[in-house]
Short mmCIF file of C-alpha atoms in Angstrom, two decimals:
data_model
loop_
_atom_site.label_atom_id
_atom_site.label_comp_id
_atom_site.label_asym_id
_atom_site.label_seq_id
_atom_site.Cartn_x
_atom_site.Cartn_y
_atom_site.Cartn_z
CA MET A 1 16.35 28.76 15.82
CA PRO A 2 19.04 29.96 13.40
CA ARG A 3 18.46 28.92 9.80
CA ILE A 4 21.74 27.03 9.58
CA HIS A 5 20.53 24.69 12.28
CA PHE A 6 17.31 24.23 10.34
CA HIS A 7 19.22 23.23 7.23
CA GLN A 8 21.31 20.79 9.23
CA GLN A 9 18.12 19.20 10.54
CA LEU A 10 16.71 19.06 7.02
CA ALA A 11 19.92 17.40 5.77
CA ALA A 12 19.74 14.89 8.63
CA LEU A 13 16.16 14.07 7.66
CA LYS A 14 17.16 13.53 4.04
CA ASP A 15 20.09 11.30 5.07
CA LYS A 16 17.84 9.21 7.28
CA LEU A 17 15.35 8.77 4.45
CA LEU A 18 18.08 7.83 1.98
CA ALA A 19 19.50 5.26 4.41
CA MET A 20 16.01 3.79 4.67
CA ALA A 21 15.71 3.77 0.88
CA ALA A 22 19.02 1.89 0.54
CA LEU A 23 17.71 -0.75 2.95
CA ALA A 24 14.52 -1.08 0.92
CA HIS A 25 16.46 -1.64 -2.29
CA GLN A 26 18.70 -4.17 -0.57
CA VAL A 27 15.89 -6.15 1.04
CA LEU A 28 14.01 -6.40 -2.27
CA GLU A 29 17.12 -7.82 -3.94
CA TYR A 30 17.69 -10.30 -1.12
CA SER A 31 14.14 -11.59 -1.27
CA VAL A 32 14.29 -12.20 -5.03
CA THR A 33 17.69 -13.89 -4.69
CA ALA A 34 16.29 -16.10 -1.91
CA TYR A 35 13.63 -17.28 -4.37
CA VAL A 36 15.91 -17.63 -7.39
CA LYS A 37 18.76 -19.43 -5.61
CA GLY A 38 16.63 -21.18 -2.99
CA ASP A 39 18.86 -19.53 -0.39
CA MET A 40 16.94 -19.72 2.86
CA SER A 41 19.63 -17.96 4.90
CA LEU A 42 18.73 -14.79 2.99
CA CYS A 43 15.18 -15.02 4.36
CA ALA A 44 16.46 -14.35 7.87
CA HIS A 45 18.35 -11.29 6.57
CA VAL A 46 15.18 -10.08 4.91
CA LEU A 47 13.32 -10.14 8.22
CA GLU A 48 16.12 -8.28 10.02
CA ILE A 49 16.38 -5.57 7.39
CA GLU A 50 12.60 -5.17 7.28
CA ALA A 51 12.58 -4.60 11.04
CA ALA A 52 15.23 -1.91 10.56
CA ILE A 53 13.11 -0.27 7.85
CA ASN A 54 10.09 -0.24 10.17
CA ALA A 55 12.12 1.39 12.95
CA ALA A 56 13.46 3.94 10.44
CA GLU A 57 9.91 4.83 9.37
CA ARG A 58 9.07 5.81 12.96
CA GLU A 59 12.29 7.79 13.34
CA VAL A 60 11.77 9.67 10.08
CA ASP A 61 8.19 10.57 11.08
CA GLU A 62 9.41 11.83 14.45
CA MET A 63 12.19 13.90 12.86
CA ALA A 64 9.68 15.39 10.40
CA TYR A 65 7.30 16.17 13.27
CA GLU A 66 10.09 17.89 15.22
CA LEU A 67 11.14 19.94 12.20
CA LEU A 68 7.58 21.03 11.49
CA SER A 69 6.83 21.89 15.11
CA ARG A 70 10.01 23.91 15.71
CA GLU A 71 10.43 25.67 12.41
CA GLN A 72 8.11 27.20 9.91
CA PRO A 73 9.29 25.52 6.74
CA MET A 74 8.03 27.21 3.63
CA ALA A 75 7.56 26.38 -0.03
CA ILE A 76 10.03 23.84 -1.35
CA ASP A 77 11.31 22.82 2.10
CA LEU A 78 7.76 22.20 3.29
CA ARG A 79 6.95 20.23 0.13
CA PHE A 80 10.09 18.21 0.72
CA ILE A 81 9.09 17.33 4.28
CA LEU A 82 5.57 16.35 3.19
CA SER A 83 7.08 14.20 0.44
CA VAL A 84 9.30 12.53 3.03
CA ILE A 85 6.25 11.56 5.09
CA LYS A 86 4.66 9.97 2.04
CA ILE A 87 7.85 8.37 0.70
CA ASN A 88 8.83 6.65 3.93
CA GLY A 89 5.45 4.88 3.86
CA ASP A 90 6.17 3.50 0.38
CA LEU A 91 9.65 2.41 1.40
CA GLU A 92 8.15 0.58 4.37
CA ARG A 93 5.71 -1.16 2.03
CA ILE A 94 8.58 -2.28 -0.24
CA GLY A 95 10.01 -3.85 2.91
CA ASP A 96 6.67 -5.63 3.50
CA GLN A 97 6.58 -6.93 -0.08
CA SER A 98 10.09 -8.28 0.33
CA VAL A 99 9.05 -10.17 3.45
CA ASN A 100 6.10 -11.60 1.52
CA ILE A 101 8.40 -12.71 -1.31
CA ALA A 102 10.79 -14.32 1.17
CA GLN A 103 7.89 -16.20 2.79
CA ARG A 104 6.75 -17.46 -0.63
CA ALA A 105 10.36 -18.50 -1.33
CA ARG A 106 10.34 -20.48 1.94
CA THR A 107 7.10 -22.22 0.98
CA LEU A 108 8.40 -23.03 -2.49
CA ASP A 109 11.61 -24.43 -1.02
CA LYS A 110 9.56 -27.21 0.61
CA LEU A 111 7.72 -28.17 -2.56
CA PRO A 112 8.99 -30.30 -5.44
CA ARG A 113 10.72 -27.88 -7.76
CA VAL A 114 8.78 -27.06 -10.93
CA SER A 115 10.46 -25.55 -13.95
CA LEU A 116 8.43 -22.45 -14.77
CA PRO A 117 8.14 -21.05 -18.30
CA VAL A 118 8.13 -17.51 -16.94
CA ASP A 119 10.82 -15.01 -16.09
CA ILE A 120 10.35 -13.92 -12.52
CA VAL A 121 14.04 -13.02 -12.36
CA ARG A 122 13.43 -10.37 -15.01
CA MET A 123 10.50 -9.00 -13.00
CA GLY A 124 12.73 -8.87 -9.93
CA GLU A 125 15.40 -6.95 -11.82
CA HIS A 126 12.80 -4.55 -13.20
CA ALA A 127 11.38 -3.86 -9.74
CA GLY A 128 14.91 -3.37 -8.38
CA LYS A 129 15.74 -0.96 -11.22
CA MET A 130 12.57 1.06 -10.61
CA THR A 131 13.39 1.28 -6.91
CA GLN A 132 16.99 2.30 -7.59
CA LEU A 133 15.93 5.01 -10.05
CA ALA A 134 13.28 6.34 -7.65
CA ILE A 135 15.95 6.62 -4.96
CA GLN A 136 18.31 8.34 -7.40
CA ALA A 137 15.54 10.81 -8.30
CA LEU A 138 15.15 11.48 -4.58
CA VAL A 139 18.90 11.91 -3.94
CA GLU A 140 19.38 14.28 -6.86
CA GLY A 141 15.99 15.99 -6.69
CA ASP A 142 15.66 15.08 -10.37
CA ALA A 143 12.14 14.93 -11.74
CA ALA A 144 13.32 13.68 -15.15
CA ILE A 145 14.68 10.51 -13.52
CA ALA A 146 11.40 10.20 -11.65
CA ASP A 147 9.61 10.34 -15.02
CA GLN A 148 11.64 7.30 -16.13
CA VAL A 149 10.28 5.30 -13.21
CA LEU A 150 6.70 6.17 -14.15
CA ALA A 151 7.36 4.96 -17.70
CA MET A 152 8.62 1.60 -16.42
CA ASP A 153 5.37 0.80 -14.63
CA ASP A 154 3.48 -0.44 -17.70
CA GLU A 155 6.17 -3.01 -18.49
CA MET A 156 5.88 -4.32 -14.92
CA ASP A 157 2.14 -4.68 -15.32
CA LEU A 158 2.51 -6.58 -18.63
CA MET A 159 5.05 -8.99 -17.14
CA ASN A 160 2.75 -9.66 -14.20
CA ARG A 161 -0.19 -10.45 -16.46
CA GLU A 162 1.95 -12.78 -18.55
CA VAL A 163 3.10 -14.69 -15.48
CA GLN A 164 -0.48 -15.07 -14.36
CA ASP A 165 -1.77 -16.25 -17.77
CA VAL A 166 1.05 -18.77 -18.24
CA MET A 167 0.72 -20.08 -14.67
CA VAL A 168 -3.05 -20.53 -15.03
CA GLU A 169 -2.48 -22.61 -18.19
CA LEU A 170 0.15 -24.66 -16.37
CA MET A 171 -2.17 -25.32 -13.41
CA GLN A 172 -4.97 -26.38 -15.73
CA GLU A 173 -2.73 -28.79 -17.66
CA LYS A 174 -0.83 -30.11 -14.63
CA PRO A 175 -2.90 -29.74 -11.45
CA GLU A 176 -0.06 -31.21 -9.41
CA THR A 177 1.83 -27.92 -9.98
CA THR A 178 -0.97 -25.81 -8.49
CA ASP A 179 0.66 -25.05 -5.13
CA TYR A 180 3.98 -24.14 -6.75
CA ALA A 181 2.47 -22.07 -9.54
CA LEU A 182 0.22 -20.17 -7.15
CA ASN A 183 3.19 -19.14 -5.03
CA ALA A 184 4.99 -18.00 -8.17
CA ILE A 185 1.94 -15.91 -9.10
CA ILE A 186 2.02 -14.35 -5.64
CA ILE A 187 5.73 -13.51 -5.93
CA ALA A 188 5.05 -11.86 -9.29
CA ARG A 189 2.23 -9.83 -7.76
CA ASN A 190 4.45 -8.77 -4.86
CA LEU A 191 7.09 -7.60 -7.34
CA GLU A 192 4.46 -5.71 -9.33
CA ARG A 193 3.34 -3.99 -6.11
CA SER A 194 6.95 -3.14 -5.27
CA GLY A 195 7.10 -1.44 -8.66
CA ASP A 196 3.92 0.46 -7.74
CA HIS A 197 5.57 1.74 -4.58
CA ALA A 198 8.64 2.84 -6.53
CA THR A 199 6.24 4.68 -8.85
CA ASN A 200 4.56 6.36 -5.86
CA ILE A 201 7.97 7.50 -4.61
CA ALA A 202 8.76 8.94 -8.05
CA GLU A 203 5.44 10.82 -8.07
CA ASP A 204 6.19 12.27 -4.64
CA VAL A 205 9.63 13.41 -5.85
CA ILE A 206 7.91 15.16 -8.77
CA PHE A 207 5.50 16.83 -6.31
CA TRP A 208 8.47 18.05 -4.26
CA VAL A 209 10.62 19.24 -7.16
CA ARG A 210 8.03 20.60 -9.58
CA GLY A 211 5.42 21.51 -6.97
CA SER A 212 2.84 19.79 -9.10
CA ASP A 213 0.71 16.79 -8.24
CA VAL A 214 1.04 14.13 -10.94
CA ARG A 215 -0.63 11.37 -8.98
CA HIS A 216 -3.58 9.66 -10.62
CA LYS A 217 -2.93 11.20 -14.02
CA PHE A 218 -1.95 7.77 -15.31
CA ALA A 219 -4.91 5.51 -16.08
CA LEU A 220 -5.23 2.67 -13.61
CA ALA A 221 -7.89 0.98 -15.70
CA ASP A 222 -6.20 -2.36 -15.52
CA ALA A 223 -4.30 -2.04 -12.28
CA ASP A 224 -3.32 -5.20 -10.49
CA MET B 1 -3.96 34.79 10.86
CA PRO B 2 -6.43 34.76 13.74
CA ARG B 3 -6.68 31.43 15.53
CA ILE B 4 -10.39 31.11 14.82
CA HIS B 5 -9.64 31.07 11.13
CA PHE B 6 -7.04 28.39 11.75
CA HIS B 7 -9.57 26.20 13.53
CA GLN B 8 -12.05 26.68 10.69
CA GLN B 9 -9.39 25.51 8.25
CA LEU B 10 -8.59 22.55 10.46
CA ALA B 11 -12.30 21.64 10.62
CA ALA B 12 -12.55 21.93 6.83
CA LEU B 13 -9.58 19.58 6.47
CA LYS B 14 -11.19 17.05 8.79
CA ASP B 15 -14.51 17.27 6.91
CA LYS B 16 -12.76 16.71 3.60
CA LEU B 17 -10.97 13.67 4.97
CA LEU B 18 -14.17 12.24 6.43
CA ALA B 19 -16.00 12.70 3.12
CA MET B 20 -13.15 10.81 1.45
CA ALA B 21 -13.42 8.09 4.09
CA ALA B 22 -17.15 7.69 3.48
CA LEU B 23 -16.44 7.23 -0.24
CA ALA B 24 -13.82 4.59 0.54
CA HIS B 25 -16.27 2.63 2.70
CA GLN B 26 -18.96 2.90 0.02
CA VAL B 27 -16.74 1.83 -2.86
CA LEU B 28 -15.50 -1.21 -0.94
CA GLU B 29 -19.10 -2.29 -0.32
CA TYR B 30 -20.06 -1.77 -3.97
CA SER B 31 -17.15 -3.84 -5.23
CA VAL B 32 -17.99 -6.80 -2.96
CA THR B 33 -21.68 -6.56 -3.92
CA ALA B 34 -20.69 -6.51 -7.61
CA TYR B 35 -18.92 -9.84 -7.03
CA VAL B 36 -21.58 -11.41 -4.82
CA LYS B 37 -24.58 -10.45 -6.96
CA GLY B 38 -22.79 -10.47 -10.31
CA ASP B 39 -24.00 -6.88 -10.72
CA MET B 40 -21.81 -5.36 -13.42
CA SER B 41 -23.49 -1.95 -13.28
CA LEU B 42 -21.90 -1.49 -9.88
CA CYS B 43 -18.45 -1.84 -11.47
CA ALA B 44 -18.95 1.45 -13.32
CA HIS B 45 -19.92 3.13 -10.03
CA VAL B 46 -16.79 1.74 -8.42
CA LEU B 47 -14.61 3.40 -11.06
CA GLU B 48 -16.41 6.75 -10.68
CA ILE B 49 -16.12 6.76 -6.91
CA GLU B 50 -12.47 5.72 -7.04
CA ALA B 51 -11.76 8.68 -9.33
CA ALA B 52 -13.45 10.95 -6.77
CA ILE B 53 -11.31 9.45 -4.00
CA ASN B 54 -8.15 10.10 -6.03
CA ALA B 55 -9.15 13.73 -6.59
CA ALA B 56 -9.92 14.09 -2.88
CA GLU B 57 -6.46 12.78 -1.97
CA ARG B 58 -4.86 15.62 -3.94
CA GLU B 59 -7.20 18.20 -2.41
CA VAL B 60 -6.55 16.98 1.13
CA ASP B 61 -2.78 17.13 0.55
CA GLU B 62 -3.05 20.68 -0.80
CA MET B 63 -5.22 21.78 2.15
CA ALA B 64 -2.71 20.23 4.58
CA TYR B 65 0.14 21.96 2.76
CA GLU B 66 -1.66 25.33 2.94
CA LEU B 67 -2.39 24.90 6.64
CA LEU B 68 1.20 23.97 7.44
CA SER B 69 2.67 26.79 5.36
CA ARG B 70 0.42 29.53 6.75
CA GLU B 71 0.16 28.55 10.38
CA GLN B 72 2.49 27.05 12.89
CA PRO B 73 0.40 24.15 14.15
CA MET B 74 1.70 22.69 17.37
CA ALA B 75 1.37 19.46 19.30
CA ILE B 76 -1.94 17.70 18.80
CA ASP B 77 -3.00 19.85 15.83
CA LEU B 78 0.30 19.11 14.09
CA ARG B 79 -0.01 15.40 14.86
CA PHE B 80 -3.53 15.50 13.46
CA ILE B 81 -2.39 17.08 10.18
CA LEU B 82 0.46 14.57 9.81
CA SER B 83 -2.02 11.75 10.47
CA VAL B 84 -4.29 13.19 7.78
CA ILE B 85 -1.45 13.00 5.24
CA LYS B 86 -0.90 9.35 6.10
CA ILE B 87 -4.58 8.41 6.36
CA ASN B 88 -5.61 9.85 3.00
CA GLY B 89 -3.03 7.58 1.38
CA ASP B 90 -4.61 4.51 2.99
CA LEU B 91 -8.09 5.62 1.96
CA GLU B 92 -6.87 6.00 -1.60
CA ARG B 93 -5.46 2.48 -1.47
CA ILE B 94 -8.82 1.12 -0.25
CA GLY B 95 -10.23 2.73 -3.38
CA ASP B 96 -7.59 0.93 -5.47
CA GLN B 97 -8.41 -2.41 -3.84
CA SER B 98 -12.08 -1.89 -4.61
CA VAL B 99 -11.29 -1.29 -8.27
CA ASN B 100 -9.23 -4.50 -8.28
CA ILE B 101 -12.14 -6.43 -6.74
CA ALA B 102 -14.56 -4.99 -9.29
CA GLN B 103 -12.22 -6.03 -12.12
CA ARG B 104 -12.02 -9.56 -10.72
CA ALA B 105 -15.82 -9.57 -10.47
CA ARG B 106 -16.00 -8.60 -14.16
CA THR B 107 -13.63 -11.42 -15.12
CA LEU B 108 -15.60 -13.93 -13.04
CA ASP B 109 -18.84 -12.79 -14.62
CA LYS B 110 -17.61 -14.11 -17.98
CA LEU B 111 -16.60 -17.53 -16.63
CA PRO B 112 -18.87 -20.49 -15.91
CA ARG B 113 -20.03 -19.98 -12.35
CA VAL B 114 -18.39 -22.26 -9.80
CA SER B 115 -19.88 -22.85 -6.38
CA LEU B 116 -17.10 -22.05 -3.93
CA PRO B 117 -16.86 -23.67 -0.50
CA VAL B 118 -15.53 -20.44 0.99
CA ASP B 119 -17.15 -17.38 2.48
CA ILE B 120 -15.86 -14.35 0.63
CA VAL B 121 -19.02 -12.49 1.64
CA ARG B 122 -17.94 -12.79 5.28
CA MET B 123 -14.50 -11.45 4.41
CA GLY B 124 -16.14 -8.54 2.61
CA GLU B 125 -18.28 -7.76 5.64
CA HIS B 126 -15.25 -7.98 7.94
CA ALA B 127 -13.23 -5.59 5.76
CA GLY B 128 -16.20 -3.20 5.63
CA LYS B 129 -16.59 -3.33 9.41
CA MET B 130 -12.89 -2.62 9.96
CA THR B 131 -13.09 0.35 7.57
CA GLN B 132 -16.23 1.67 9.24
CA LEU B 133 -14.69 1.40 12.74
CA ALA B 134 -11.46 3.07 11.59
CA ILE B 135 -13.52 5.97 10.23
CA GLN B 136 -15.50 6.15 13.46
CA ALA B 137 -12.24 6.24 15.45
CA LEU B 138 -11.14 9.13 13.23
CA VAL B 139 -14.43 11.04 13.57
CA GLU B 140 -14.51 10.71 17.34
CA GLY B 141 -10.77 10.85 17.96
CA ASP B 142 -11.26 7.62 19.90
CA ALA B 143 -8.18 5.44 20.28
CA ALA B 144 -10.17 2.66 22.00
CA ILE B 145 -12.24 2.16 18.85
CA ALA B 146 -9.00 2.20 16.85
CA ASP B 147 -7.74 -0.62 19.11
CA GLN B 148 -10.77 -2.70 18.06
CA VAL B 149 -9.73 -2.41 14.42
CA LEU B 150 -6.23 -3.65 15.21
CA ALA B 151 -7.73 -6.66 16.99
CA MET B 152 -9.80 -7.57 13.92
CA ASP B 153 -6.77 -7.87 11.65
CA ASP B 154 -5.81 -11.40 12.74
CA GLU B 155 -9.25 -12.76 11.87
CA MET B 156 -8.93 -11.23 8.39
CA ASP B 157 -5.60 -12.94 7.92
CA LEU B 158 -6.99 -16.33 9.00
CA MET B 159 -9.95 -16.06 6.62
CA ASN B 160 -7.61 -15.18 3.76
CA ARG B 161 -5.41 -18.20 4.42
CA GLU B 162 -8.43 -20.47 4.59
CA VAL B 163 -9.73 -19.21 1.23
CA GLN B 164 -6.33 -19.84 -0.31
CA ASP B 165 -5.96 -23.36 1.13
CA VAL B 166 -9.45 -24.41 0.10
CA MET B 167 -9.09 -22.92 -3.38
CA VAL B 168 -5.76 -24.67 -3.95
CA GLU B 169 -7.39 -28.00 -3.06
CA LEU B 170 -10.25 -27.25 -5.42
CA MET B 171 -7.91 -26.37 -8.28
CA GLN B 172 -5.93 -29.55 -7.74
CA GLU B 173 -9.06 -31.73 -7.76
CA LYS B 174 -10.86 -29.89 -10.56
CA PRO B 175 -8.37 -28.11 -12.83
CA GLU B 176 -11.23 -26.75 -14.93
CA THR B 177 -12.02 -24.40 -11.99
CA THR B 178 -8.51 -22.90 -11.97
CA ASP B 179 -9.35 -19.56 -13.61
CA TYR B 180 -12.38 -19.03 -11.38
CA ALA B 181 -10.68 -20.10 -8.17
CA LEU B 182 -7.63 -17.93 -8.85
CA ASN B 183 -9.81 -14.86 -9.25
CA ALA B 184 -11.55 -15.71 -5.99
CA ILE B 185 -8.15 -15.97 -4.29
CA ILE B 186 -7.25 -12.53 -5.65
CA ILE B 187 -10.51 -11.01 -4.36
CA ALA B 188 -9.81 -12.48 -0.94
CA ARG B 189 -6.29 -11.00 -0.99
CA ASN B 190 -7.64 -7.61 -2.02
CA LEU B 191 -10.08 -7.74 0.90
CA GLU B 192 -7.29 -8.72 3.27
CA ARG B 193 -5.25 -5.74 2.04
CA SER B 194 -8.25 -3.45 2.50
CA GLY B 195 -8.30 -4.65 6.11
CA ASP B 196 -4.59 -3.80 6.34
CA HIS B 197 -5.30 -0.26 5.20
CA ALA B 198 -8.08 0.09 7.76
CA THR B 199 -5.56 -1.10 10.35
CA ASN B 200 -3.04 1.51 9.18
CA ILE B 201 -5.70 4.21 9.54
CA ALA B 202 -6.45 3.01 13.08
CA GLU B 203 -2.74 3.15 13.95
CA ASP B 204 -2.51 6.70 12.61
CA VAL B 205 -5.53 7.71 14.73
CA ILE B 206 -3.76 6.27 17.78
CA PHE B 207 -0.63 8.27 16.88
CA TRP B 208 -2.73 11.44 16.65
CA VAL B 209 -4.76 10.89 19.81
CA ARG B 210 -2.24 9.25 22.12
CA GLY B 211 0.87 10.81 20.57
CA SER B 212 2.45 7.40 20.53
CA ASP B 213 3.61 5.39 17.55
CA VAL B 214 2.08 1.89 17.66
CA ARG B 215 3.03 0.95 14.14
CA HIS B 216 5.02 -2.23 13.70
CA LYS B 217 4.42 -3.40 17.26
CA PHE B 218 2.25 -6.20 15.94
CA ALA B 219 4.19 -9.14 14.57
CA LEU B 220 3.93 -9.40 10.80
CA ALA B 221 5.56 -12.82 10.82
CA ASP B 222 2.90 -14.32 8.65
CA ALA B 223 1.69 -11.24 6.80
CA ASP B 224 0.02 -11.70 3.47
#
């Protein structure tokens, strides 16, 4: 197969992955907005987009399989294709987290609203920013941008812990808020996990671009 | 490169993955035992084994990369290698979940013990069984065993919901148990996610063996 056809196939694979990444970023935003604004119509959109992400994961895997079986990609092209296989899994998981957040938003919508002394909106924005930067790193093949995502992960972890501590205090003082506070804790955890998946994507971009494996070099002593 | 050398490399890759899988099963068991028996010495073992799993993930990826760059694996061998790249990620995540469980066990160890009307031990056994069956499906290339793992996922989900419902009631009635109950909820969620990763492994085995993509065919309407 002529090399130009190979590079067209490679470009098609990259485009498909980027389209999937855009959906993942969008669905995360929708799910947080559904919670913040109590907009239940967005929950239906979340489910639709997540289904599209799942279908895209299968298509990307099949395209990667075809490319690998027909060509003999070497070096950086091979690393790129292997990164794609890893990255599409993390994008799919961001879709899953968004569905989880939307389901929590639905549950909360049925409960008496409780004013929470925590900033889940800020966590949502942080997770969205991490996802957007990870996608940008992927588009531009830029490991320095990927590094920025890794650096944002600690902040996400701190915010998650704060939400949990404050919510536990609230539940102890006002047991009638337990159901509501627990769902808020779960949303915060889902956002923290979305940040983790953005971090994984950034690490895979670094593997592709620098050819070096940075995974697990960051201490996970207090993960989750 | 002579084909016999290729098959030796392929066998080495499989062995490495299976060793990693055995570690994942072991570390999950240790973390649940640490919680059940309040055995904090096991927590240190959990961290050591998880570090070994993380190192193995990198090695498996490098071996897969080498195989793909030197050979031109076709059909079932190629599907196997792509499955390996997916599966090692899920094994690594089972390691992460086990660390999370061990950390929760440590936190609980410092709190006044609360007798919980839920069976987290049974959840731990279920997650361990799913992991063990997924590994067996991988060892034997047996899609029927993989199907069994998929069927066990619903039960895991039901048990997780039950723990959450019962714990919320407990926290509402006895707010002094909030901290303890919340950690128990988190352990249950970590076990449920471990079951999800075992399910993902089973789906990847089915992809390898049957050449068909079963992922996302099961409704995730009430996931998490």
